[in-house]
Every structure is written in structure tokens, then in C-alpha cells.
Coordinates of C-alpha atoms and ligand atoms in Angstrom, one line a residue:
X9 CA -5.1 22.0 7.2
X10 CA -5.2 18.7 8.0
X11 CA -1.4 16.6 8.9
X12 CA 0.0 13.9 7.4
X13 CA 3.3 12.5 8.2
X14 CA 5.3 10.1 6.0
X15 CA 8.1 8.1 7.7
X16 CA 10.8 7.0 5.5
X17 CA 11.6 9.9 3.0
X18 CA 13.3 7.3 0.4
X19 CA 11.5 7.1 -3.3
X20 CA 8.3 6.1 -2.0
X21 CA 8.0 8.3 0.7
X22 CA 9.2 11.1 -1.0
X23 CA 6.7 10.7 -4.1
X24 CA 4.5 10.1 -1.9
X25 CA 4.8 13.7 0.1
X26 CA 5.3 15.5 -3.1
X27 CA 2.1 14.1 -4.7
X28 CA 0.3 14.9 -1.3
X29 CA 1.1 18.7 -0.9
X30 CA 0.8 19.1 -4.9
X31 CA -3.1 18.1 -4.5
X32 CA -2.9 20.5 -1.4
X33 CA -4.3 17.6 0.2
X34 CA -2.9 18.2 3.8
X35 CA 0.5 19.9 5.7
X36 CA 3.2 17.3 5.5
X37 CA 5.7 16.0 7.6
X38 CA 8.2 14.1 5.8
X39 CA 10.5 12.0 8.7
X40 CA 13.4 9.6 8.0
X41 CA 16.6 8.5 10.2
X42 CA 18.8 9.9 7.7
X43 CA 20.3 13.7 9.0
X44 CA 19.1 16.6 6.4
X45 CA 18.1 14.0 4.2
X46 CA 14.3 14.7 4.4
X47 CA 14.8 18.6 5.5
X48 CA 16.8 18.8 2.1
X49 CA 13.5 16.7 -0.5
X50 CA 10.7 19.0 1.7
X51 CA 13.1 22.5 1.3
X52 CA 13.2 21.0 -2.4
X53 CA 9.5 20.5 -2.4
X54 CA 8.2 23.6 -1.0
X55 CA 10.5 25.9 -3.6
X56 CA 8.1 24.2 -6.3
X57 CA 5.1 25.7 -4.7
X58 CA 5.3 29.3 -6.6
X59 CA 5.6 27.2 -9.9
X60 CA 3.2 24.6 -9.1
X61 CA 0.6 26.9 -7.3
X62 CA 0.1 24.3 -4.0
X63 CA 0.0 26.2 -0.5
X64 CA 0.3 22.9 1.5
X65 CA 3.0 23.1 3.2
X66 CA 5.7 20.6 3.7
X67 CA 8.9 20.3 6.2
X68 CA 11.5 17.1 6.6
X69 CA 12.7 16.2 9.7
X70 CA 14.2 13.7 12.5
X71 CA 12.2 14.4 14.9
X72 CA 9.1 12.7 16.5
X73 CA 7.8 15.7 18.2
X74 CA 7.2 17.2 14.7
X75 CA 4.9 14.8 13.3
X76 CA 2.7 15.2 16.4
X77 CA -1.4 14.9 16.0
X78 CA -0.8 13.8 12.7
X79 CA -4.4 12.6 11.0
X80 CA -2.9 9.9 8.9
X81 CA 0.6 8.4 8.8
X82 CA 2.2 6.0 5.9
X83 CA 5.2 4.4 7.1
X84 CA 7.5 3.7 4.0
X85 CA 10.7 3.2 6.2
X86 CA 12.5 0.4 5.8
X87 CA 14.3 -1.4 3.1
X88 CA 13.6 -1.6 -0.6
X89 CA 14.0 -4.8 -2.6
X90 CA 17.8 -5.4 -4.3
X91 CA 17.3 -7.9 -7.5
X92 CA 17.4 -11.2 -6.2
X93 CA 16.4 -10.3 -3.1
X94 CA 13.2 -11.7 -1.9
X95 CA 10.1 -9.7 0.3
X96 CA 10.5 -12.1 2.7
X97 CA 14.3 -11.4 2.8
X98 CA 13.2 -8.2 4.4
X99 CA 11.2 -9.7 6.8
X100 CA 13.8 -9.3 10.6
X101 CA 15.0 -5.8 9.2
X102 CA 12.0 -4.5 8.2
X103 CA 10.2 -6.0 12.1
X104 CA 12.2 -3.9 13.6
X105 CA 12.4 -0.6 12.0
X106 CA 8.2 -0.8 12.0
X107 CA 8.3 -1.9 15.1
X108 CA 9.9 1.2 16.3
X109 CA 8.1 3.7 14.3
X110 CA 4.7 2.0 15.1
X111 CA 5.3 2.7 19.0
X112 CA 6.6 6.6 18.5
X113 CA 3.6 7.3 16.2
X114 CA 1.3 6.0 18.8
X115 CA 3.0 8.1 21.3
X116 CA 2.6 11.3 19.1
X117 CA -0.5 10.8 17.1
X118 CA -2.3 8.6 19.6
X119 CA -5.7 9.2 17.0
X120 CA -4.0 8.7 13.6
X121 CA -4.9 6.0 11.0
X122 CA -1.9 4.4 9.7
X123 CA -1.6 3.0 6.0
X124 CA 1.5 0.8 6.1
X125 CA 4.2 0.5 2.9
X126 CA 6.8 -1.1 4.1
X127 CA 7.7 -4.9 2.9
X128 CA 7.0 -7.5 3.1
X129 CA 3.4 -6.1 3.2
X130 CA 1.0 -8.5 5.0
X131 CA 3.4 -9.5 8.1
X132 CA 4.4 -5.4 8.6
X133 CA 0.8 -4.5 8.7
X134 CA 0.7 -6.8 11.6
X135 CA 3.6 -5.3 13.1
X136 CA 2.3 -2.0 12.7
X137 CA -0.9 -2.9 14.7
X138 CA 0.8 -4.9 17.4
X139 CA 2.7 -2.3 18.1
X140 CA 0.5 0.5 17.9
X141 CA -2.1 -0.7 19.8
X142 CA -4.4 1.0 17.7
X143 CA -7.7 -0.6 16.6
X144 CA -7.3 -2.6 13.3
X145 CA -9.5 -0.1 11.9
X146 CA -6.7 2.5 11.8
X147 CA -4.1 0.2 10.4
X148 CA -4.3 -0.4 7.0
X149 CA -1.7 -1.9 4.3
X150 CA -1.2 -0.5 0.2
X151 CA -0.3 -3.3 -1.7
X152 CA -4.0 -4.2 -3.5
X153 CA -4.4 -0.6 -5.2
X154 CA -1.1 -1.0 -6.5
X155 CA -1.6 -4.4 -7.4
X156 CA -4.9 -3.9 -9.1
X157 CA -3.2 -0.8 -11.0
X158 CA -0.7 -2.5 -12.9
X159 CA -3.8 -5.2 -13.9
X160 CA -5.9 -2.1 -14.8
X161 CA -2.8 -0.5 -16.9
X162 CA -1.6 -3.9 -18.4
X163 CA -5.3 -4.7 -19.4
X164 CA -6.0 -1.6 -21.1
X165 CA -2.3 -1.4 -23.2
X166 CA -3.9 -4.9 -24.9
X167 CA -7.4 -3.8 -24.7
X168 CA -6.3 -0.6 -26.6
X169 CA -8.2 2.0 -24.2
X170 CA -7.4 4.4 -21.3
X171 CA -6.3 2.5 -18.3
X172 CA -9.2 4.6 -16.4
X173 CA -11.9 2.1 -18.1
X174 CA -11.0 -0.5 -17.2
X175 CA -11.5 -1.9 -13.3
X176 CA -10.2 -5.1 -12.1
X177 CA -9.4 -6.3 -8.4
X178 CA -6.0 -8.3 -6.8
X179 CA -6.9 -9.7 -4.0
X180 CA -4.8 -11.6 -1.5
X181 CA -1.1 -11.5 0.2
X182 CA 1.5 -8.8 -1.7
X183 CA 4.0 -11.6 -3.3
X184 CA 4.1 -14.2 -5.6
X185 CA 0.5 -15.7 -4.2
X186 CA -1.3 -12.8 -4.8
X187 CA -5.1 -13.4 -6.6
X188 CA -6.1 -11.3 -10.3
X189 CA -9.7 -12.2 -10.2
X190 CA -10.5 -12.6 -13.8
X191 CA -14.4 -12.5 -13.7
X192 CA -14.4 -9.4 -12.1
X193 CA -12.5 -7.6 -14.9
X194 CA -14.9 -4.8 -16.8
X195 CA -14.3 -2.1 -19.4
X196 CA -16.7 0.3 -19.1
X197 CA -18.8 -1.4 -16.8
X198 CA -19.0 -3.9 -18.5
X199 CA -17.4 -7.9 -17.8
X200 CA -14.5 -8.4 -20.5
X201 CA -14.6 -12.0 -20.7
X202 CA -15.3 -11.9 -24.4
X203 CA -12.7 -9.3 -25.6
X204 CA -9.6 -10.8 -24.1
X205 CA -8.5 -14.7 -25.4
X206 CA -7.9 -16.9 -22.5
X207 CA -3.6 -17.0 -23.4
X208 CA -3.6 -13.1 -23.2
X209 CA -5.7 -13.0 -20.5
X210 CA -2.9 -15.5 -18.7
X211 CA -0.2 -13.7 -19.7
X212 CA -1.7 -10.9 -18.0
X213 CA -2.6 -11.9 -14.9
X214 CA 1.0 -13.8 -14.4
X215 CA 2.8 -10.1 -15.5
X216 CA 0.6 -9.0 -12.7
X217 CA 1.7 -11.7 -10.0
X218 CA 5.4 -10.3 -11.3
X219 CA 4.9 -6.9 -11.3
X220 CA 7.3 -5.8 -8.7
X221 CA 9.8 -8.0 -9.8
X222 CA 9.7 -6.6 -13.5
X223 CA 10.4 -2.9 -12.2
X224 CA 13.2 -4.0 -10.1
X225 CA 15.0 -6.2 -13.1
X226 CA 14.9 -3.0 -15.1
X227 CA 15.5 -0.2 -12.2
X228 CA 18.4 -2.8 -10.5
X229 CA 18.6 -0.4 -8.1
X230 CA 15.4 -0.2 -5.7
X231 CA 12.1 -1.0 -6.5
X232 CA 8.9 0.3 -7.8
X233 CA 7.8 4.0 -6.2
X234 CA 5.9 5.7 -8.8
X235 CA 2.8 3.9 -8.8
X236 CA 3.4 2.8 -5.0
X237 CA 3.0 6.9 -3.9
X238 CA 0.1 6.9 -6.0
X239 CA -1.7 4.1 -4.7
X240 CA -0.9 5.5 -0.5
X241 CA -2.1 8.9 -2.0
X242 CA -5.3 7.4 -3.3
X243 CA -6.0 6.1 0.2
X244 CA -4.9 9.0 2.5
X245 CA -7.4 10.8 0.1
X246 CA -10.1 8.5 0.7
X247 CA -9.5 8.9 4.3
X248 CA -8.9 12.6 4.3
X249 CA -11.7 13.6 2.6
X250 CA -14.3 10.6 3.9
X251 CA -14.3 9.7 0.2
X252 CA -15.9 5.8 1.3
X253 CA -14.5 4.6 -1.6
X254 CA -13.7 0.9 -2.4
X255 CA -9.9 0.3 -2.8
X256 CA -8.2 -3.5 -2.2
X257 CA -6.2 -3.2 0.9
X258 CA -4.7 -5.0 3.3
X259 CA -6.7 -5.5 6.5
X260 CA -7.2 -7.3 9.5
X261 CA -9.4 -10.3 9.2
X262 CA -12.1 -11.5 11.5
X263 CA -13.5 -14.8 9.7
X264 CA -14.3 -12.7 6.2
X265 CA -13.5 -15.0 3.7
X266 CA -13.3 -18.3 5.8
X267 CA -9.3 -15.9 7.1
X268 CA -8.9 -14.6 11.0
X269 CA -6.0 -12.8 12.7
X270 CA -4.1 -12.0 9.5
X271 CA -3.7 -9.0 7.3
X272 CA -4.8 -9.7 4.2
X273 CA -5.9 -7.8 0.4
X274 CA -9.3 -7.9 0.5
X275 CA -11.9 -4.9 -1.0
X276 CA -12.4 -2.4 2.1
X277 CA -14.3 0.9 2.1
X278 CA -11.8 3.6 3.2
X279 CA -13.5 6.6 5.2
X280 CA -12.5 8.9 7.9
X281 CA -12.5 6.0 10.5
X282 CA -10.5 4.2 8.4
X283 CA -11.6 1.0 7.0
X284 CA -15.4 1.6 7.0
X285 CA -16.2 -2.0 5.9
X286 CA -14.4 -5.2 4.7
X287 CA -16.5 -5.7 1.8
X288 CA -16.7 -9.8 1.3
X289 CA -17.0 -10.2 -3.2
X290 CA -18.2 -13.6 -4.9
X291 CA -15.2 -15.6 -5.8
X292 CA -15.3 -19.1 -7.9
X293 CA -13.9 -22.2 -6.8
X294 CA -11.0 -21.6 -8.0
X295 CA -10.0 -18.3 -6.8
X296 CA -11.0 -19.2 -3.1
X297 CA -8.3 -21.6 -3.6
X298 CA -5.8 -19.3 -4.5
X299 CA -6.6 -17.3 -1.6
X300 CA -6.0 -20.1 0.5
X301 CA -3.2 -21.0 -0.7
X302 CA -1.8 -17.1 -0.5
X303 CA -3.5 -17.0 3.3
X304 CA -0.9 -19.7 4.1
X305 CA 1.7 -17.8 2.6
X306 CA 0.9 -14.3 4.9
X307 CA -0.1 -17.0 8.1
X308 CA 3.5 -18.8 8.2
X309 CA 5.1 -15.4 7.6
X310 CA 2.6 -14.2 10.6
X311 CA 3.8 -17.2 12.9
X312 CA 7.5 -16.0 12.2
X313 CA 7.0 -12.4 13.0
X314 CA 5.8 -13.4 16.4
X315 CA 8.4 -14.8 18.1
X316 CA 10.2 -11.0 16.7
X317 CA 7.7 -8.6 18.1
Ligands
A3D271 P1 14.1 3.7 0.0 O1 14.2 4.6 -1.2 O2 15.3 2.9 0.3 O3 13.6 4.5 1.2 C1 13.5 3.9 2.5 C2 13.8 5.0 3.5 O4 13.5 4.6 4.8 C3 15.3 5.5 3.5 O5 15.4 6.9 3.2 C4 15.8 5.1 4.9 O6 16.8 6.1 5.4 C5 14.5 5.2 5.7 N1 14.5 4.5 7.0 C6 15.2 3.4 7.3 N2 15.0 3.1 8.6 C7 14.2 4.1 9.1 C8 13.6 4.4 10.4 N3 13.9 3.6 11.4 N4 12.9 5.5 10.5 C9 12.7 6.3 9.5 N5 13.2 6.1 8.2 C10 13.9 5.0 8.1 O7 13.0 2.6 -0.3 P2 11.6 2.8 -1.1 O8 11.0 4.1 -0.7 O9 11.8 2.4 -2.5 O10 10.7 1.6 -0.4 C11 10.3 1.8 1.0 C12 9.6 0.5 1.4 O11 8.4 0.3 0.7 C13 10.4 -0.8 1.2 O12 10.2 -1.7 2.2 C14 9.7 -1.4 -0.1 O13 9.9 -2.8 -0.2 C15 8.3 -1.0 0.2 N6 7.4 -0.9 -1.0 C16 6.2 -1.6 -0.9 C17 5.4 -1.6 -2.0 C18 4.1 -2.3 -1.9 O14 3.3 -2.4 -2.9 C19 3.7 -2.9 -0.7 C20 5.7 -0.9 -3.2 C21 6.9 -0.2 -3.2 C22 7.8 -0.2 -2.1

């Protein structure tokens, strides 16, 4: 059986392990600072198994040497969003509690890929492959699946069909900036542009932009993790089982859309390398502003975390 270790065994992380051994997609390793805190969720998870029928198995621990030659690693360690508390809030905090995972998981699992959780998004990525040294191949950030997922859901609840048929890309940095492209929108294949008026439309692309905010006014304490586990599940899957499907993620940039040396949401084709290809998609002249103006967002962000790391 293949490894995966998830650091950080809070709501995402958690989630995130139990959805991974339920689909008996690999063994888990689920890792956080806090003592029995993870040994407790994975002795929790693993007494499901007669009921749910998985034979993954799963342990918790606070210890580097157990997560060692792990094949794919999601960091989800650091700390969630309070209301009124902004991504960028997290940014010192967060640095260093990446930081430090990033270096032991290179130590242990010199060959893993790493799909990065942690907020805020963009600028942890690039922590994460600092650190690592690991080519930015094997260091990719969730943010666009989940994105793209609420579009999806919040487009088929006005649509009136199942969220499946409907397919829509966020693109972009994971905050306020980020970039619904509306002309790539399609309901069963085909482009929605004449089903949805231009006001709904708007009002669903700026619940979209809000999304995480929305969960957090209602949960008030913590953020999102539902949907966030699914989306990191989606791509360890992809990876796992060289699935080369096309997911929005985060990724280094080397002069694809006009961007270099940032992480960014941009299409990518996940494999067992990694990112297989960053796939570039038409934009109008409007949208390629909007990434701009969100590429400016991630690059001061960038700038800041460097005099950190
Ligand atoms: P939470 O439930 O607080 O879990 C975080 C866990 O990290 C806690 O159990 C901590 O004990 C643990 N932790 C802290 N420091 C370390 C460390 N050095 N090593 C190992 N474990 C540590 O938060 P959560 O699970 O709700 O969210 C986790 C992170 O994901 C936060 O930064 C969120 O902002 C982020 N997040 C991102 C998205 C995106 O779409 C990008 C969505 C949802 C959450």
C-alpha cells in the first residue's frame, strides 16, 4: 500500500485522513504537535473500518520517523482563520510552522510530492518549496479545486441540476483576488452563457470570491474543512493513481501566463510526478487583468515572506 502522511490533524487534516483510508486509497500517517491528539482521531478512525469495510490502515502520531518514505504529504498544519481575521493575518505564524514541517519531510520522505493546505495559500506553497528543496514539480498548493467547487455547487443550486454537470474554473491567488472565469462555465459540456442572466451570474461569481469568508461567518469558530479534504483528496488521488487529470492548483510559474517565480492557481495536469503540465487556457481581456491584479496580490505577499524564510 502506498503512504501518505497528513501533518496537522485539525479539521482539515483529519477529514482529510478519514476520506483517504475510507477510499482505501493509501496507509495513513496522521502527524500533528498536539500529544495523543492525532493517535486518539486515527484509533477513532481505524475502529470504523469493520463498519465501513476499508483495510487502509491509519495511525496518529508525533513523530517524524513515522511518516518516513511517505509518497505524498498535505501539510494542513498551521492556523485556521478566526472571523475577522484575515489570510494574510496568518502569514509570520503560518512561515514558520511550514517552514519547519517542509525541512523534516524532506529529511524523511526525501521523494514525496507535497500538496500544501495551509494559509495563506500562495505565499506557503512558496515556503514549502524553499524549504524543501524539492523540485516545483513535487510542491503543489489546493486552493483552485476548492475554489472551482463551490462555483460548480453554487452554479448548479440556480441552474437547478447536479453539481456534477456543471464545470467551471477559479483561477488565480486563494483570497479576495481570486479569478471565476465566466466563459469557461459549461453544463453538460456545453458553454452556459445563455442560461444564467448576467446579475445572477455576478452574484455568483462574487459568493465565489467570498466563499471562505461565508463558512467562517456561520462556523465562527474555524474555517471551511469539508470541502477543503475533498478537494487535497481529489489530488492525492490524481497523483496516487497517475490519474493526469486537470485540477486548478497552485503552482510554480515560469513565464506561463506573462507570471514567474510565484505560486499561482492556474489548470495543471496532476500525475505521479506531480504536476505533469501547467496547462496555459484562453482568457479575455478582462480576466488577464484580473489575474494581474491577483499576481500582485500573491508577488507582494511573496516579497514579504522572503525576508522570513
Ligand atoms: P485546525 O483545525 O486548527 O488544525 C490545524 C492543526 O495544525 C492543529 O491540530 C494544530 O495542532 C496543528 N499544528 C500546528 N502547528 C503544527 C506543527 N508545527 N506541526 C504539526 N501540526 C501543527 O485548522 P484547519 O484544519 O481548519 O485548517 C488548517 C489550515 O488549512 C489553516 O491554515 C487553514 O487556513 C487552511 N485552509 C486552507 C484552505 C484552502 O482552500 C487553501 C481551506 C481550508 C483551510
Amino acid at each position: 500500500m502506498v503512504k501518505v502522511t497528513v501533518v496537522g490533524a485539525g479539521n482539515v487534516g483529519a477529514t482529510c485522513a478519514q476520506r483517504i483510508v475510507e477510499k482505501d486509497l493509501a496507509d495513513v500517517v496522521l502527524l500533528d504537535v498536539l500529544e495523543g491528539m492525532p493517535q486518539g482521531k486515527a484509533l477513532d478512525i481505524m475502529e470504523s473500518a469493520p463498519v465501513e469495510g476499508f483495510s487502509a490502515k491509519i495511525i496518529g502520531t508525533n513523530d517524524y520517523a513515522d511518516t518516513k518514505d511517505s509518497d505524498v504529504v498535505v501539510i494542513t498544519a498551521g492556523l485556521a482563520r478566526k472571523p475577522g481575521m484575515s489570510r494574510d493575518d496568518l502569514l509570520a505564524k503560518n512561515t514558520a510552522i511550514v517552514s519547519e514541517i517542509a525541512e523534516k519531510i524532506a529529511r524523511y520522505s526525501p521523494k514525496s510530492i507535497l500538496i500544501v493546505v495551509t494559509n495563506p495559500l500562495d505565499i506557503m506553497c512558496y515556503v514549502a518549496y524553499k524549504k524543501s528543496g524539492f523540485d516545483a514539480r513535487r510542491v503543489i498548493g489546493m486552493a483552485g479545486v476548492l475554489d472551482s467547487a463551490r462555483f460548480r455547487y453554487f452554479l448548479s443550486d440556480a441552474l437547478k441540476c447536479k453539481a456534477s454537470e456543471v464545470e467551471a474554473l477559479v483561477l488565480g491567488g486563494h483570497g479576495d483576488t481570486m479569478v471565476p472565469l465566466a466563459e469557461h462555465i459549461t453544463f453538460q459540456g456545453k458553454p452556459v452563457s445563455n442560461k444564467l442572466s448576467s446579475d445572477v451570474l455576478d452574484r455568483l461569481l462574487d459568493r465565489t470570491r467570498k466563499g471562505g469568508a461565508e463558512i467562517v461567518a456561520l462556523l465562527k469558530t474555524g474555517s471551511a474543512y469539508y470541502a477543503p479534504a475533498s478537494s487535497a483528496v481529489a489530488m492525492v488521488k490524481s497523483i496516487l493513481s497517475n490519474e493526469k487529470k486537470m485540477y486548478p492548483c497552485a503552482a510554480l510559474l515560469s513565464g506561463e501566463y506573462g507570471l514567474r517565480d510565484i505560486y499561482f492557481g492556474v489548470p495543471v495536469i496532476l500525475g505521479k510526478n506531480g504536476i505533469e503540465k501547467i496547462v496555459v487556457v484562453d482568457l479575455t481581456s478582462e480576466e488577464k487583468k484580473a489575474l494581474q491584479l491577483s499576481a500582485e496580490s500573491v508577488k507582494e505577499n511573496i516579497d514579504k515572506v522572503r525576508t522570513l524564510i
